[in-house]
PDB file of C-alpha atoms in Angstrom:
ATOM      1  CA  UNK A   1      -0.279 -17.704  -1.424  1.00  0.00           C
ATOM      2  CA  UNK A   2      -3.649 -15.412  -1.839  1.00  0.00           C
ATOM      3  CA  UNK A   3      -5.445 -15.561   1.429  1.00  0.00           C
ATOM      4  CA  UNK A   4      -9.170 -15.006   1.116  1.00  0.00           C
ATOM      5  CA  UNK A   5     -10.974 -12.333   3.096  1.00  0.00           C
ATOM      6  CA  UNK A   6     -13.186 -13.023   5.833  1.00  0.00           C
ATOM      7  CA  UNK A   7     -16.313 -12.070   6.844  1.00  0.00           C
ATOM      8  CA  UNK A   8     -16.126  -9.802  10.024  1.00  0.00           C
ATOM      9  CA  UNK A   9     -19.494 -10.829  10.269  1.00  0.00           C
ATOM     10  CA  UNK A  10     -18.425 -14.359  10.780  1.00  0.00           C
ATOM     11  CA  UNK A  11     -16.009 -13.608  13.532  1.00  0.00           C
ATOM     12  CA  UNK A  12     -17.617 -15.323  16.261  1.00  0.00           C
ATOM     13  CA  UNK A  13     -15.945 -14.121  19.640  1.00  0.00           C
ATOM     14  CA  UNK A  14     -16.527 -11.167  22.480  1.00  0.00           C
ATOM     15  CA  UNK A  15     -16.264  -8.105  21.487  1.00  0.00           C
ATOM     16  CA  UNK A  16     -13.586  -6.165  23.056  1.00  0.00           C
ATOM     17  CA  UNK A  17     -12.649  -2.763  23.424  1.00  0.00           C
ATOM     18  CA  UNK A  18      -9.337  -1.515  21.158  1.00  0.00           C
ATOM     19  CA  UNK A  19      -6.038  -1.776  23.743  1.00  0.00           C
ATOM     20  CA  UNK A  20      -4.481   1.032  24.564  1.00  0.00           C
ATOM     21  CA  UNK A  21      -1.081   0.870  25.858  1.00  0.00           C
ATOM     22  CA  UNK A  22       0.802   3.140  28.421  1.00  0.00           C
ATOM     23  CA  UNK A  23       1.883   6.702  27.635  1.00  0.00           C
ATOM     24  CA  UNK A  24       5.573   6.698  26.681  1.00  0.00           C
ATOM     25  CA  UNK A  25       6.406  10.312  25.453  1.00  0.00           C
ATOM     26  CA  UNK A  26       5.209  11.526  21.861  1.00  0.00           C
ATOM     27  CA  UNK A  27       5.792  10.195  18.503  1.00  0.00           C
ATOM     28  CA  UNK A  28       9.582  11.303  17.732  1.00  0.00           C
ATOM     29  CA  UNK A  29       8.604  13.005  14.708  1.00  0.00           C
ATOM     30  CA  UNK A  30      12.630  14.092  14.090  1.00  0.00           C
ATOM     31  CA  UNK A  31      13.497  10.452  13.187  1.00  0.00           C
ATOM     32  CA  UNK A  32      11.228  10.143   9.891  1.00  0.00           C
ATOM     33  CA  UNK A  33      12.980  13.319   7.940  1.00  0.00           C
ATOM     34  CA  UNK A  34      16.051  11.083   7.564  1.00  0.00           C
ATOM     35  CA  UNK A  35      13.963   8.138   6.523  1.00  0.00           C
ATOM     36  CA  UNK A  36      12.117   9.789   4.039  1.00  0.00           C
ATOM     37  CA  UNK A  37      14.907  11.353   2.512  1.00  0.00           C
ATOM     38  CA  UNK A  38      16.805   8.483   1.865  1.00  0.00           C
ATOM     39  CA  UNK A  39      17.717   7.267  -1.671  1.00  0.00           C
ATOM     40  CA  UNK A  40      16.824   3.900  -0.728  1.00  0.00           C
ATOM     41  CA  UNK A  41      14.808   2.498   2.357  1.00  0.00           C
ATOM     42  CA  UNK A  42      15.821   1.316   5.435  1.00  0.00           C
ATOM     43  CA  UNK A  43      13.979  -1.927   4.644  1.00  0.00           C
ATOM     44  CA  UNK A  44      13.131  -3.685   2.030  1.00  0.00           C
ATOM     45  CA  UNK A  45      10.576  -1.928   0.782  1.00  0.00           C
ATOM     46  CA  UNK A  46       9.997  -3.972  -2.630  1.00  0.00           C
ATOM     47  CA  UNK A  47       9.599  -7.388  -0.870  1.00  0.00           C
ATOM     48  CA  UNK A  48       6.931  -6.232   1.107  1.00  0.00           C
ATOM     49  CA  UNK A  49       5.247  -4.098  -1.923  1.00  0.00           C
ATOM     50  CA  UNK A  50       5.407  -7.176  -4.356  1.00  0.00           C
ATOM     51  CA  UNK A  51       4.094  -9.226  -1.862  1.00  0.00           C
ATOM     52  CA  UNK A  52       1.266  -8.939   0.604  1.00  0.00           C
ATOM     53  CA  UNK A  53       0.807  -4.641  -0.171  1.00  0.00           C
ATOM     54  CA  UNK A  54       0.441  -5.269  -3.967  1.00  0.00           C
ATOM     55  CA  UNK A  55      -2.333  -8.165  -3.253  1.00  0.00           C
ATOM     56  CA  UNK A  56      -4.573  -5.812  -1.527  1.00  0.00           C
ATOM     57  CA  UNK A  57      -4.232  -3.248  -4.193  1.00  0.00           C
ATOM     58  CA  UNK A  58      -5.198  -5.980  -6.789  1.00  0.00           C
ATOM     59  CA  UNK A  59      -8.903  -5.615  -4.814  1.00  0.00           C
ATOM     60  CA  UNK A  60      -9.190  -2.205  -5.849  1.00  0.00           C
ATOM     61  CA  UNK A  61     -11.326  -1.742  -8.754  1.00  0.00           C
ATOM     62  CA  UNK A  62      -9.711  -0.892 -12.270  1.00  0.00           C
ATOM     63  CA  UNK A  63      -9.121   3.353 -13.010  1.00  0.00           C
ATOM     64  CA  UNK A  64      -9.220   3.637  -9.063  1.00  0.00           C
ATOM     65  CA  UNK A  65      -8.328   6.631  -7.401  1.00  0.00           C
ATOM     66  CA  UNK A  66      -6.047   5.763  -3.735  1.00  0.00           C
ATOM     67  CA  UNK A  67      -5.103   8.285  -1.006  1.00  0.00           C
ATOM     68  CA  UNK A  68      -2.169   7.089   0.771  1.00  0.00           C
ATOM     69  CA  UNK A  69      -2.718   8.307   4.524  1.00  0.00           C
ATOM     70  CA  UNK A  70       0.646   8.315   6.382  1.00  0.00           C
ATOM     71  CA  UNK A  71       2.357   7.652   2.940  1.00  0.00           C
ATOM     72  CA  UNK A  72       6.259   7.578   4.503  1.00  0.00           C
ATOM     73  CA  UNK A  73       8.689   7.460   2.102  1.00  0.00           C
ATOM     74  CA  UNK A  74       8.138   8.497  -1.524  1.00  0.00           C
ATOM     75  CA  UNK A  75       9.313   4.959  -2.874  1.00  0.00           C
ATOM     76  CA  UNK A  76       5.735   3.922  -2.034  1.00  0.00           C
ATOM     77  CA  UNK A  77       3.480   5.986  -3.376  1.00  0.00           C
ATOM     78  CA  UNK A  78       5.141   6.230  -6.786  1.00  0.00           C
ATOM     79  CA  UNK A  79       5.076   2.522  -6.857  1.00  0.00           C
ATOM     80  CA  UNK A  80       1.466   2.225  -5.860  1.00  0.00           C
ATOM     81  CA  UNK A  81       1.104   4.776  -8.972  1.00  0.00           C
ATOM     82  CA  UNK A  82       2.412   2.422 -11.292  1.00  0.00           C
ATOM     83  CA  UNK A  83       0.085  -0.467 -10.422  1.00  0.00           C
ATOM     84  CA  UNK A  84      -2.041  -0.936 -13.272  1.00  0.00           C
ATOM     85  CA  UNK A  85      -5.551  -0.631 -11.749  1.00  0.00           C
ATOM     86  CA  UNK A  86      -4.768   2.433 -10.196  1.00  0.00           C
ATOM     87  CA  UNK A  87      -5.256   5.952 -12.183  1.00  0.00           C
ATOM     88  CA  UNK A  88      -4.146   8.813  -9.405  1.00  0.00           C
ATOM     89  CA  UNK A  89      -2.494   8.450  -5.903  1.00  0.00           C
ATOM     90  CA  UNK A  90      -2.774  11.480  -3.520  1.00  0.00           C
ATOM     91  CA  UNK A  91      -0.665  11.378  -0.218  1.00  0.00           C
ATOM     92  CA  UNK A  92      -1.275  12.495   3.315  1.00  0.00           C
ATOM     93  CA  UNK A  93       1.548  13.121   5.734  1.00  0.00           C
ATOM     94  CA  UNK A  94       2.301  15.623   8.497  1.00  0.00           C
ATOM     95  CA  UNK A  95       6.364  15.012   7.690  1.00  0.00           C
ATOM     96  CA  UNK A  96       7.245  17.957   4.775  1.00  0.00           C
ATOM     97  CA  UNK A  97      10.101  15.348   4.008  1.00  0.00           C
ATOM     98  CA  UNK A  98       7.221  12.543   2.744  1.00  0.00           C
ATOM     99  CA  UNK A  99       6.368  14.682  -0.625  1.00  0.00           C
ATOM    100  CA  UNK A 100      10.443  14.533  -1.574  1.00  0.00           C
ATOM    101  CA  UNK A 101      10.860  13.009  -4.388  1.00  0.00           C
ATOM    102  CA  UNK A 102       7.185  11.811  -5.695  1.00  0.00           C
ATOM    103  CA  UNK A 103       6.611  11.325  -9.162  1.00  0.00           C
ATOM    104  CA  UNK A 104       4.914  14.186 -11.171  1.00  0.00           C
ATOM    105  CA  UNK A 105       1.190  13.855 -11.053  1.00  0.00           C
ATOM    106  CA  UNK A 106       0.659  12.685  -7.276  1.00  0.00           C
ATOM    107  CA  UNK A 107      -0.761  15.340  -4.964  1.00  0.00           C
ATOM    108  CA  UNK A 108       0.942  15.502  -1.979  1.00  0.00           C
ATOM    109  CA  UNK A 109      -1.377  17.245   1.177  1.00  0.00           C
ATOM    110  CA  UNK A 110       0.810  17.806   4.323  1.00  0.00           C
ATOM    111  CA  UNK A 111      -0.779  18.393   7.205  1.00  0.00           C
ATOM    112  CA  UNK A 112      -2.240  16.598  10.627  1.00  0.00           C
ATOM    113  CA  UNK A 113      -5.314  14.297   9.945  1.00  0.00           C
ATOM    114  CA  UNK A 114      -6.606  15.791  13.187  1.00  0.00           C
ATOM    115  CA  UNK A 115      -6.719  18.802  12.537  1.00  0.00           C
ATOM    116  CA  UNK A 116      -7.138  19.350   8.979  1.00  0.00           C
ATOM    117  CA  UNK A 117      -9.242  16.126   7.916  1.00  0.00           C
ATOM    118  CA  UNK A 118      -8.957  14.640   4.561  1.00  0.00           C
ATOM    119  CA  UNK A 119      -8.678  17.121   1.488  1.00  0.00           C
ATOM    120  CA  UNK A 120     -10.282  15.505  -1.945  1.00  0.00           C
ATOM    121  CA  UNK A 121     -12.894  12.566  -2.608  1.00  0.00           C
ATOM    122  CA  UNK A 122     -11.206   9.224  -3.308  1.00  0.00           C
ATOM    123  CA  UNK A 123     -12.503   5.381  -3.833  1.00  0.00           C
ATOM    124  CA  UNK A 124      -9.830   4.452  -1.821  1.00  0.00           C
ATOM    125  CA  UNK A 125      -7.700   5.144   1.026  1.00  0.00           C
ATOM    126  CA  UNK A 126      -4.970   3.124   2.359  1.00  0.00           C
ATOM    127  CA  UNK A 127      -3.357   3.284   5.517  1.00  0.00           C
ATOM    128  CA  UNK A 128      -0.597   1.288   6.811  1.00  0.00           C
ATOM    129  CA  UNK A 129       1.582   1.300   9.706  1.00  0.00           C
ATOM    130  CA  UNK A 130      -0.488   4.670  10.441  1.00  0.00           C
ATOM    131  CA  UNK A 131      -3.017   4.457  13.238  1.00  0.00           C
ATOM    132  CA  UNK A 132      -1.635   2.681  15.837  1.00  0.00           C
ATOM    133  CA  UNK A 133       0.528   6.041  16.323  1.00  0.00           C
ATOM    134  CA  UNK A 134      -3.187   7.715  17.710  1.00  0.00           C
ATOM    135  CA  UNK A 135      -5.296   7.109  20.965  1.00  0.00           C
ATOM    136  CA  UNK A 136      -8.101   4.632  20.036  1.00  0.00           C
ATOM    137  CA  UNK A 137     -10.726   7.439  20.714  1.00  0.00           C
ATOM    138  CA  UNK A 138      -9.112   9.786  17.694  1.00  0.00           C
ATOM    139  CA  UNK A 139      -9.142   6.325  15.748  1.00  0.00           C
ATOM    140  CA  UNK A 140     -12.756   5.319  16.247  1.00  0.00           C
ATOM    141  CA  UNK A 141     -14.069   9.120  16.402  1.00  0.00           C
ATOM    142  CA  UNK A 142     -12.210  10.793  14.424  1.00  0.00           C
ATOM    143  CA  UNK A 143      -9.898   8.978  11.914  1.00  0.00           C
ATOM    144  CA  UNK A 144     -12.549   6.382  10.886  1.00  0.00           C
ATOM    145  CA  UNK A 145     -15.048   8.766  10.400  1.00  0.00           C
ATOM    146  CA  UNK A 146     -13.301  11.301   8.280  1.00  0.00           C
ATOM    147  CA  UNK A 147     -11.472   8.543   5.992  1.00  0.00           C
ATOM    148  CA  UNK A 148     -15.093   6.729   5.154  1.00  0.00           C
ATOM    149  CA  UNK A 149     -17.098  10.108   4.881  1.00  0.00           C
ATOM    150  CA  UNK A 150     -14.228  10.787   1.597  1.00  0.00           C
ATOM    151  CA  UNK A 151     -14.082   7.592   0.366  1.00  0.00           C
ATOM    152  CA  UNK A 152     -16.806   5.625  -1.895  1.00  0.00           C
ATOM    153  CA  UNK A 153     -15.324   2.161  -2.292  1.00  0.00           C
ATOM    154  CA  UNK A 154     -13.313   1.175   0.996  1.00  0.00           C
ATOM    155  CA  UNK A 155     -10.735   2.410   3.810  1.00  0.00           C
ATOM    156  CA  UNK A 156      -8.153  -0.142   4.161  1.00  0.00           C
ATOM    157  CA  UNK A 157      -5.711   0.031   7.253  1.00  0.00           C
ATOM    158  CA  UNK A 158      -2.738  -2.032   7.925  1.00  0.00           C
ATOM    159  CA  UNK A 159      -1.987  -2.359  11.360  1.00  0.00           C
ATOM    160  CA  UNK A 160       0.056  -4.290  13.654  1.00  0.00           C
ATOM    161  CA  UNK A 161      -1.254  -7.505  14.594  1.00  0.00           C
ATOM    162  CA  UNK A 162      -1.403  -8.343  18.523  1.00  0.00           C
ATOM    163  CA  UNK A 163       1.385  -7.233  20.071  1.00  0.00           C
ATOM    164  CA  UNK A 164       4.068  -7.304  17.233  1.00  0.00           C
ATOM    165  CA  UNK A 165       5.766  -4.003  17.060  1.00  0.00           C
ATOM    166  CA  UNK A 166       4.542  -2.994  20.341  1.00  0.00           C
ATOM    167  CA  UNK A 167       7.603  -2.267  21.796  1.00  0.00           C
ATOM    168  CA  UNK A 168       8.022   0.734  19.275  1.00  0.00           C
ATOM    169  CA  UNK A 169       7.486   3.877  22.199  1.00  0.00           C
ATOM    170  CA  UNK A 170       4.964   5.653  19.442  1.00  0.00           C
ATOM    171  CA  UNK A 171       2.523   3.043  19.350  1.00  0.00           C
ATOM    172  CA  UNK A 172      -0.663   3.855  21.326  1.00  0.00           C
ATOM    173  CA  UNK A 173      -2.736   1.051  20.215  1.00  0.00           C
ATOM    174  CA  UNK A 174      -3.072  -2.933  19.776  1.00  0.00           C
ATOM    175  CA  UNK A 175      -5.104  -4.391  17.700  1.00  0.00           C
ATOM    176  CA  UNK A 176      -7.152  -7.678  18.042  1.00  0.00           C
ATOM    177  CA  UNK A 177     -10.166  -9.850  16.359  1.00  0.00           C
ATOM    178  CA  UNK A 178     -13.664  -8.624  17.744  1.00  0.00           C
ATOM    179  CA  UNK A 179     -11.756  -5.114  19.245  1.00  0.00           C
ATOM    180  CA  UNK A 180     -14.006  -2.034  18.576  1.00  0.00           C
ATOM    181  CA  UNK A 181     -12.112  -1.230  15.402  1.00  0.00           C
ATOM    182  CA  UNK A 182     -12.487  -4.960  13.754  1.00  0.00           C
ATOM    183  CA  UNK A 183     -16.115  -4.685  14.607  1.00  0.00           C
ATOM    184  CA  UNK A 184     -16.602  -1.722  12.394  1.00  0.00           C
ATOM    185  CA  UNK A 185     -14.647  -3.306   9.252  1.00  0.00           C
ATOM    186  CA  UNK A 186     -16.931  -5.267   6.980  1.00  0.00           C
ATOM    187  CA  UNK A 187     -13.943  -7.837   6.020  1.00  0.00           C
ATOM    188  CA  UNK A 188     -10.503  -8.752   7.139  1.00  0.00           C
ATOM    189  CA  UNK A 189      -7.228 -10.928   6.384  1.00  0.00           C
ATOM    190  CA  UNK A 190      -4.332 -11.939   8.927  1.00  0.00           C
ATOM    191  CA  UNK A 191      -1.105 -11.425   6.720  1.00  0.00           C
ATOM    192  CA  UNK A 192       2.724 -12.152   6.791  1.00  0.00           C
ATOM    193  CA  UNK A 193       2.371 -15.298   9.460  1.00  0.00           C
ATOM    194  CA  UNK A 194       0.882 -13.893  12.126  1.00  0.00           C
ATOM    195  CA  UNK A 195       2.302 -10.332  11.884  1.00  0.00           C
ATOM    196  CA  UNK A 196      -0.164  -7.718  10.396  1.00  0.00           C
ATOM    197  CA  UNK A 197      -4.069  -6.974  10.400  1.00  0.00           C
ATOM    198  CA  UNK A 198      -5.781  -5.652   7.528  1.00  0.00           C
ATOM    199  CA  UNK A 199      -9.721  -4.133   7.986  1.00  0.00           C
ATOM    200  CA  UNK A 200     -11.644  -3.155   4.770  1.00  0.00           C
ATOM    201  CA  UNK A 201     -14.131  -0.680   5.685  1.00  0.00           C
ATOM    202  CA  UNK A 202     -17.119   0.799   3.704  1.00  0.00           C
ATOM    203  CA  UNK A 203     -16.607   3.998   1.961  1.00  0.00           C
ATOM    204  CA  UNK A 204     -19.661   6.248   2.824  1.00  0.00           C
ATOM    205  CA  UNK A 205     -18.979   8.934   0.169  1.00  0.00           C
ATOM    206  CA  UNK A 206     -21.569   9.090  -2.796  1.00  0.00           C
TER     207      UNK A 206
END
């Protein structure tokens, strides 16, 4: 079933800031080397791609160029690449272990958003799973900023809906309808029952 975006715009509710959720130690960088590195993923990757993932990407315009910030494990991003409206992925990841095993032909940048920014002018970037791993104030001040001032089409994150996942010690944020982050996007979808948020933000890059 293809759900329809809707107008943030037509959200009619009180706006709200972005949760934040209590300090519980730092993201335990050591466990994604081993996830990234396996032949196969821990989950099933394909469902989820040939589902709900690979509608969004049917958005995207035709000979589109896609960063892939926080692109996890290669199996992704190569199959992203073979998507026939895309021409050229690029990923972004701080994890050395993310660029193993890429297909020739996608650039692979590794280092910290943060610190480093985004490297390249895209039409797209896509995010997923990604953000809610940062304070809301590097989201909305820093994240957002940099990912729309390199983009000319649309940012598009994937984030945890409500409290799913929010049990996971890395997570910083939750994310709601009418937050401070849903009130920047200029359209949204609720996706797999209930369990994920996707915001389509404007690209600001000429």
């Amino acid at each position: 079933m293809v759900l329809d975006w809707l107008d943030v715009n037509g959200w009619e509710g009180i706006e709200r800031k972005v949760v934040e959720l209590p300090y519980r130690g730092d993201d335990p960088i050591d466990v994604y080397p081993e996830r990234y590195i396996a032949d196969v993923p821990g989950f099933d990757y394909m469902e989820i791609a040939e589902k709900d993932r690979t509608e969004i990407f049917s958005f995207f315009d035709a000979d589109s160029s896609v960063l892939l910030f926080g692109s996890g494990h290669s199996f992704w991003a190569n199959y992203v690449q073979s998507l026939p409206n895309i021409a050229s992925v690029s990923v972004l990841d701080y994890i050395p272990e993310a660029g193993i095993g890429l297909n020739p032909g996608i650039d692979f940048y590794c280092h910290n958003i943060l610190s480093h920014g985004i490297t390249g002018t895209y039409d797209y970037i896509f995010s997923s799973h990604t953000i809610e791993h940062f304070t809301a104030e590097q989201i909305l001040y820093s994240i957002l900023p940099a990912c729309q001032a390199y983009v000319r089409k649309g940012v598009v994150f994937l984030v945890p809906y409500q409290e799913n996942w929010s049990e996971e010690p890395s997570h910083k944020c939750l994310f709601y309808l009418g937050d401070e982050l849903f009130s920047r996007a200029r359209k949204y979808k609720i996706i797999r029952n209930g369990l994920e948020l996707v915001l389509w933000f404007e690209g600001l890059a000429q």
